Coordinates of C-alpha atoms in Angstrom, one line a residue:
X16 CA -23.3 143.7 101.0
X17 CA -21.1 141.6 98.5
X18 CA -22.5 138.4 96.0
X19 CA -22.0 135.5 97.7
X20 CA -23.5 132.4 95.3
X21 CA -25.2 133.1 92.0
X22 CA -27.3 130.2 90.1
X23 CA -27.5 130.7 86.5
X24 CA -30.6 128.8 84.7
X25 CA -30.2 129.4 80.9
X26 CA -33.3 129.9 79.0
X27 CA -35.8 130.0 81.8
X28 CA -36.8 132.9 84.4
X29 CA -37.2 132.6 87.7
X30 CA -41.1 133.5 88.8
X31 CA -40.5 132.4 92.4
X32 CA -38.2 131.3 95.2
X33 CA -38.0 130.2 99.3
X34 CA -35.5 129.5 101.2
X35 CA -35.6 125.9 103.5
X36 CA -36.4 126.8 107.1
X37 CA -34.3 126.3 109.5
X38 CA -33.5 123.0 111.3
X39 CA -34.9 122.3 114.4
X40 CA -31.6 121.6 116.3
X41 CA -29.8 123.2 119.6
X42 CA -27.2 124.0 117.4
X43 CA -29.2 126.5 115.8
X44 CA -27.9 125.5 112.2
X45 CA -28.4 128.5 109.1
X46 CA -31.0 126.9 106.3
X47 CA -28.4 126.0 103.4
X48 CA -31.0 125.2 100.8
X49 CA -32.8 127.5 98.1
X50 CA -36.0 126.3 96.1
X51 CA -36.7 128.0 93.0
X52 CA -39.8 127.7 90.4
X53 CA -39.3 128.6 86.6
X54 CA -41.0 129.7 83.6
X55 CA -40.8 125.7 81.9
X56 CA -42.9 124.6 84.9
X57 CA -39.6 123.0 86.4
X58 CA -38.6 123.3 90.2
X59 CA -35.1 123.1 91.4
X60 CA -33.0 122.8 94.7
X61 CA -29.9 124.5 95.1
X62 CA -27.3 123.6 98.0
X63 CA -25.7 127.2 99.3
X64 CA -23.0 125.4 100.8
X65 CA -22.2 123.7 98.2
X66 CA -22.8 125.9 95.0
X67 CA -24.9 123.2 93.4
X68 CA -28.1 122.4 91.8
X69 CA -29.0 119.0 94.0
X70 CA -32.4 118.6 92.4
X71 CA -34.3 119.0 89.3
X72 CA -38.4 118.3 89.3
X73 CA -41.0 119.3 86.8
X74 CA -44.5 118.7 88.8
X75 CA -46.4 121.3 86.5
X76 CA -46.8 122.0 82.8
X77 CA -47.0 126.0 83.0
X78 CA -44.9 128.7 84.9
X79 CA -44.8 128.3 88.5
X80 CA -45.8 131.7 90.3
X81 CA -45.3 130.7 94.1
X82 CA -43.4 128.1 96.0
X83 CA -42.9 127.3 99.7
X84 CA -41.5 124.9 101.8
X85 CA -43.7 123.2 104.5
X86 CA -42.5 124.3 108.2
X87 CA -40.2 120.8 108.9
X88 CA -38.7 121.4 105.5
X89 CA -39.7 117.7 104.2
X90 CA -42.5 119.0 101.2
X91 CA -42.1 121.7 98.6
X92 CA -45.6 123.2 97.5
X93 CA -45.7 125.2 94.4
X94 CA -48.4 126.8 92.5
X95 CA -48.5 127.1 88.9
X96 CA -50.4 129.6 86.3
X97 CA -52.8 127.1 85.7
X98 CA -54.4 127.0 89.5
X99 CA -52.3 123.9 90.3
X100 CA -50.9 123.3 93.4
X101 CA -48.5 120.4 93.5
X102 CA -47.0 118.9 96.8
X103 CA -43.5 117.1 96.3
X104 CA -40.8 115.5 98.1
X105 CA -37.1 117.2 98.1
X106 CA -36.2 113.5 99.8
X107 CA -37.2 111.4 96.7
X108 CA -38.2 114.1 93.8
X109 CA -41.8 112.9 93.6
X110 CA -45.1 115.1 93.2
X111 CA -47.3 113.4 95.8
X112 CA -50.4 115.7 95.7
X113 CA -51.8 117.9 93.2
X114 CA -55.1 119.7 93.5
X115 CA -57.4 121.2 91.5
X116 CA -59.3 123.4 93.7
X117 CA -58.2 126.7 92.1
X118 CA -57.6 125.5 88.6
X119 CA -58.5 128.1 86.3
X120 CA -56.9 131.4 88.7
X121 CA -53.0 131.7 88.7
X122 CA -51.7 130.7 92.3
X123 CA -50.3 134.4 93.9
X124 CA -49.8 132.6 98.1
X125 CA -48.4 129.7 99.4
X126 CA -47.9 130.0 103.1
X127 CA -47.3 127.1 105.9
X128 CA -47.4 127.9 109.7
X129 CA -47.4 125.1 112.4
X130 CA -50.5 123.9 114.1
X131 CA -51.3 121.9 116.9
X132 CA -53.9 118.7 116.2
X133 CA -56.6 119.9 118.1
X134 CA -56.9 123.4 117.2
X135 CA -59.7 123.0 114.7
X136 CA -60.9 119.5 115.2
X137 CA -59.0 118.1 112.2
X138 CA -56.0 115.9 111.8
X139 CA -52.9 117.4 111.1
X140 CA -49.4 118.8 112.6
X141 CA -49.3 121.7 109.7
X142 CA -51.9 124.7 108.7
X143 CA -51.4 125.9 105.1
X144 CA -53.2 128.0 102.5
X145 CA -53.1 128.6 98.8
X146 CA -54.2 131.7 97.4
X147 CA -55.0 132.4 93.5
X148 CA -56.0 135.4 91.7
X149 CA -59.4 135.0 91.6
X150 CA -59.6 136.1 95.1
X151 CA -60.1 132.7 96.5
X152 CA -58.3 131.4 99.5
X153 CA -58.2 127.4 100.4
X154 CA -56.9 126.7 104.0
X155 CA -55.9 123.4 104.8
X156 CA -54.7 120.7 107.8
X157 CA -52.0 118.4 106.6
X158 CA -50.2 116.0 108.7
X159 CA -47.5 114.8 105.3
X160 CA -45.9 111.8 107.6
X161 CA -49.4 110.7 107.4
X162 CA -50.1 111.9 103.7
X163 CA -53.2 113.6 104.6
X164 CA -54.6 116.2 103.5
X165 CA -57.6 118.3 104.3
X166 CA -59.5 121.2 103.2
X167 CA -60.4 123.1 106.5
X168 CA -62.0 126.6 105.0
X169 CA -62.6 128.0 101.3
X170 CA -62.9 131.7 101.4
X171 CA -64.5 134.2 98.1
X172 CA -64.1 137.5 98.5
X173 CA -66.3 139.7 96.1
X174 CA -65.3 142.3 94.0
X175 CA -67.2 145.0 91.0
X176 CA -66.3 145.2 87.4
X177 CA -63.1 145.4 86.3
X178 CA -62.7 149.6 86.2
X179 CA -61.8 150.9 82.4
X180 CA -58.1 152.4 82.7
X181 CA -57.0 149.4 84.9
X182 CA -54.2 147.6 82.9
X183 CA -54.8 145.1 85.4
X184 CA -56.0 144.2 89.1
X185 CA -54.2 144.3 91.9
X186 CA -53.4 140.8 93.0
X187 CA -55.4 138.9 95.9
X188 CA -52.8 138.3 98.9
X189 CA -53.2 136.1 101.8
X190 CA -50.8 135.6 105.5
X191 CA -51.7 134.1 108.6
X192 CA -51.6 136.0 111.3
X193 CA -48.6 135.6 113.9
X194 CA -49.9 137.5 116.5
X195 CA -53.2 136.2 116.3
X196 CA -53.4 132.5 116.3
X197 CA -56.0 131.1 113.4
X198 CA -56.3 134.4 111.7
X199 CA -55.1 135.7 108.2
X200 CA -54.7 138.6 106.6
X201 CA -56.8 139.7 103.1
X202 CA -56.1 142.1 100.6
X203 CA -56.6 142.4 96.9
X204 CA -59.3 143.6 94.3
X205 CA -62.7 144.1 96.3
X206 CA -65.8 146.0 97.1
X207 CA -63.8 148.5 99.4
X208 CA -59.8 149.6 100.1
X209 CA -59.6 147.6 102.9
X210 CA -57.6 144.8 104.2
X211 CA -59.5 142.1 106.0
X212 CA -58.8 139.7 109.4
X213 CA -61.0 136.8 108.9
X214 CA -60.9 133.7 111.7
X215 CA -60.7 130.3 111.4
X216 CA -62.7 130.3 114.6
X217 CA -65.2 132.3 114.2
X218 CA -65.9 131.9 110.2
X219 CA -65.9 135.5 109.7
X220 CA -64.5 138.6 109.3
X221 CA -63.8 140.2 112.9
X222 CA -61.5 143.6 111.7
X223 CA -61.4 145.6 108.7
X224 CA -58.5 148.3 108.2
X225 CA -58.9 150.8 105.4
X226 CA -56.5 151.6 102.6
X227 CA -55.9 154.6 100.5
X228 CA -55.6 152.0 97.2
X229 CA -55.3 148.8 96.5
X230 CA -52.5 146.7 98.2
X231 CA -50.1 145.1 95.8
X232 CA -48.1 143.5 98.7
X233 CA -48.3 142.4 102.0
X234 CA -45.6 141.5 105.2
X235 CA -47.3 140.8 108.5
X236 CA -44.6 140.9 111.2
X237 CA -43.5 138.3 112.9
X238 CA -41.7 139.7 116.2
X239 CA -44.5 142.7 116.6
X240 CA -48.2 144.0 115.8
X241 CA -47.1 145.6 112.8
X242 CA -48.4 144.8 109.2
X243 CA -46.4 146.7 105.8
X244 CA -48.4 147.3 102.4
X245 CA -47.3 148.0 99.6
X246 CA -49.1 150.1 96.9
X247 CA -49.3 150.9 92.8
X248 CA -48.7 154.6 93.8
X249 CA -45.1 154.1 94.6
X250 CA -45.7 154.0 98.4
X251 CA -45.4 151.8 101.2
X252 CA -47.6 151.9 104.5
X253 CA -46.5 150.8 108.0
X254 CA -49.6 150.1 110.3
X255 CA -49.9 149.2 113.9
X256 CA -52.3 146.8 114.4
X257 CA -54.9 147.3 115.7
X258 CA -55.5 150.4 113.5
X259 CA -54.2 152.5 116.3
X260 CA -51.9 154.3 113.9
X261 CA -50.2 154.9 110.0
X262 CA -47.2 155.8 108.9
X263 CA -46.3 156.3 104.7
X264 CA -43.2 156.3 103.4
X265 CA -42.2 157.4 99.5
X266 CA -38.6 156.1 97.6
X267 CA -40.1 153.5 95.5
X268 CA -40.0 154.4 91.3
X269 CA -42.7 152.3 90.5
X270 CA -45.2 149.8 92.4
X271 CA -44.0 148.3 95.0
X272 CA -44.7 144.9 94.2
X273 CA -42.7 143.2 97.0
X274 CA -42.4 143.6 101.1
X275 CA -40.7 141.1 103.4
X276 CA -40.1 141.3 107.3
X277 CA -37.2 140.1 108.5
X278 CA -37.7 136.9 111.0
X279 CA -36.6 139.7 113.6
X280 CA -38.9 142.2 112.8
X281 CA -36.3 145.1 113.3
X282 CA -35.7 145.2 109.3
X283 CA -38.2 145.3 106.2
X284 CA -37.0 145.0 102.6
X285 CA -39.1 146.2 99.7
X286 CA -39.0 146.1 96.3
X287 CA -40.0 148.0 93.1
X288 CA -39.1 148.3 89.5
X289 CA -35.2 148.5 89.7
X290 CA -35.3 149.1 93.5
X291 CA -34.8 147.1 96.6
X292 CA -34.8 149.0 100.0
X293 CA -34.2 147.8 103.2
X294 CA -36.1 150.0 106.4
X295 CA -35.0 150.1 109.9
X296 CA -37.6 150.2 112.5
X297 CA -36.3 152.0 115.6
X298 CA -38.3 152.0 119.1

């Protein structure tokens, strides 16, 4: 538990950061690569191995509030403030894409999982979607070899008046999910406490799981049926899915605004205000 590499950006924050997956190699080769979004709209690659900045791009004109890396590692999507999502090239530092569709709504999700070509009837070797604040949710087939790009489902989830005393709403937070091939995962801001399996298939909702508040994070696992939500009140919930069972946990000193599986799914970090924990799940 010691600092290992520390990149310093002067002036700007840091809204947003993923790391490069993993090469596809027997050797079974650690990513080395960290992509970062900042405050000036700028997006920049930093070598672990090296301890260097290797690339500097600036695809948007706002903040950035997500970033991801497709699942071969060859395009960076980011999402800005603005609604923008921008598809560039770590290869040759040029924005090849940028769409529209949820101009207006800050992006809160970007999320890539593989796909094979047939799965929906569309052409394309990659299934992403985009997620903005609005509570909106664009899933797309992309096959970027090919430079193709298509919108395979929009999704608009309703929600009442903003309630007086709420600062301000709990954000909208999409996953696919890993142990149910072309389903994700919903929560945010809506008619109920709930969080929502809609499929690709099907068009539809097919499972709704109730809440005691409004999530403010989400970490579907990827090892095991077990989905972690995070909450305003300062308190994260562990469910087995399907609802069979809950489990709440308390530590947190503020909302927990962050949860994150660990690609093992035997660890789950969380994060508050000026707390990171890190769970163990036994059995």
């Amino acid at each position: 538990m010691e600092l290992v590499v520390q990149f310093q950006v002067l002036n700007q924050s840091c809204q947003c950061l993923a790391w490069k997956p993993r090469p596809i190699v027997a050797w079974g080769a650690e990513s080395q690569h960290v992509v970062a979004g900042y405050s000036d709209g700028t997006i920049r690659v930093f070598s672990i191995s090296r301890t260097e900045m290797e690339l500097k791009m600036h695809p948007h004109a706002v903040a950035l509030t997500a970033i991801t890396y497709s699942t071969d590692g060859e395009m960076i999507l980011s999402g800005g403030k603005d609604g923008l999502v921008a598809i560039s090239s770590p290869r040759t530092g040029m924005t090849i894409h940028v769409l529209t569709d949820h101009k207006g709504s800050p992006i809160t999700v970007l999320q890539c999982t593989r796909k094979q070509y047939c799965d929906f009837g569309v052409e394309g070797s990659e299934l992403w979607l985009a997620t903005s604040s609005d509570r909106r949710v664009s899933i797309w087939a992309s096959d970027w070899l090919k430079d193709k790009c298509e919108l395979l489902d929009w999704l608009s989830f309703p929600a009442p008046a903003s309630p007086e005393g709420l600062s301000s709403l709990p954000p909208s937070l999409a996953a696919f999910c890993p142990w149910e091939a072309g389903t994700l995962v919903y929560v945010g801001f809506g008619m109920q406490k709930e969080a929502l399996f809609y499929s690709l298939h099907k068009k539809q909702v097919v499972e709704k799981i109730s809440l005691p508040y409004f999530a403010t994070a989400l970490s579907l696992s990827p090892a095991a049926r077990f989905m972690a939500v995070g909450f305003g009140e300062r308190l994260l919930r562990l469910l087995r899915c399907p609802a069979s069972d809950a489990q709440d946990y308390t530590g947190h000193d503020d909302t927990v605004h962050l949860c994150c599986f660990a690609p093992s799914g035997r660890r789950l970090l969380t994060a508050s205000h000026c707390a990171v924990l890190v769970w163990e799940l036994t059995g």
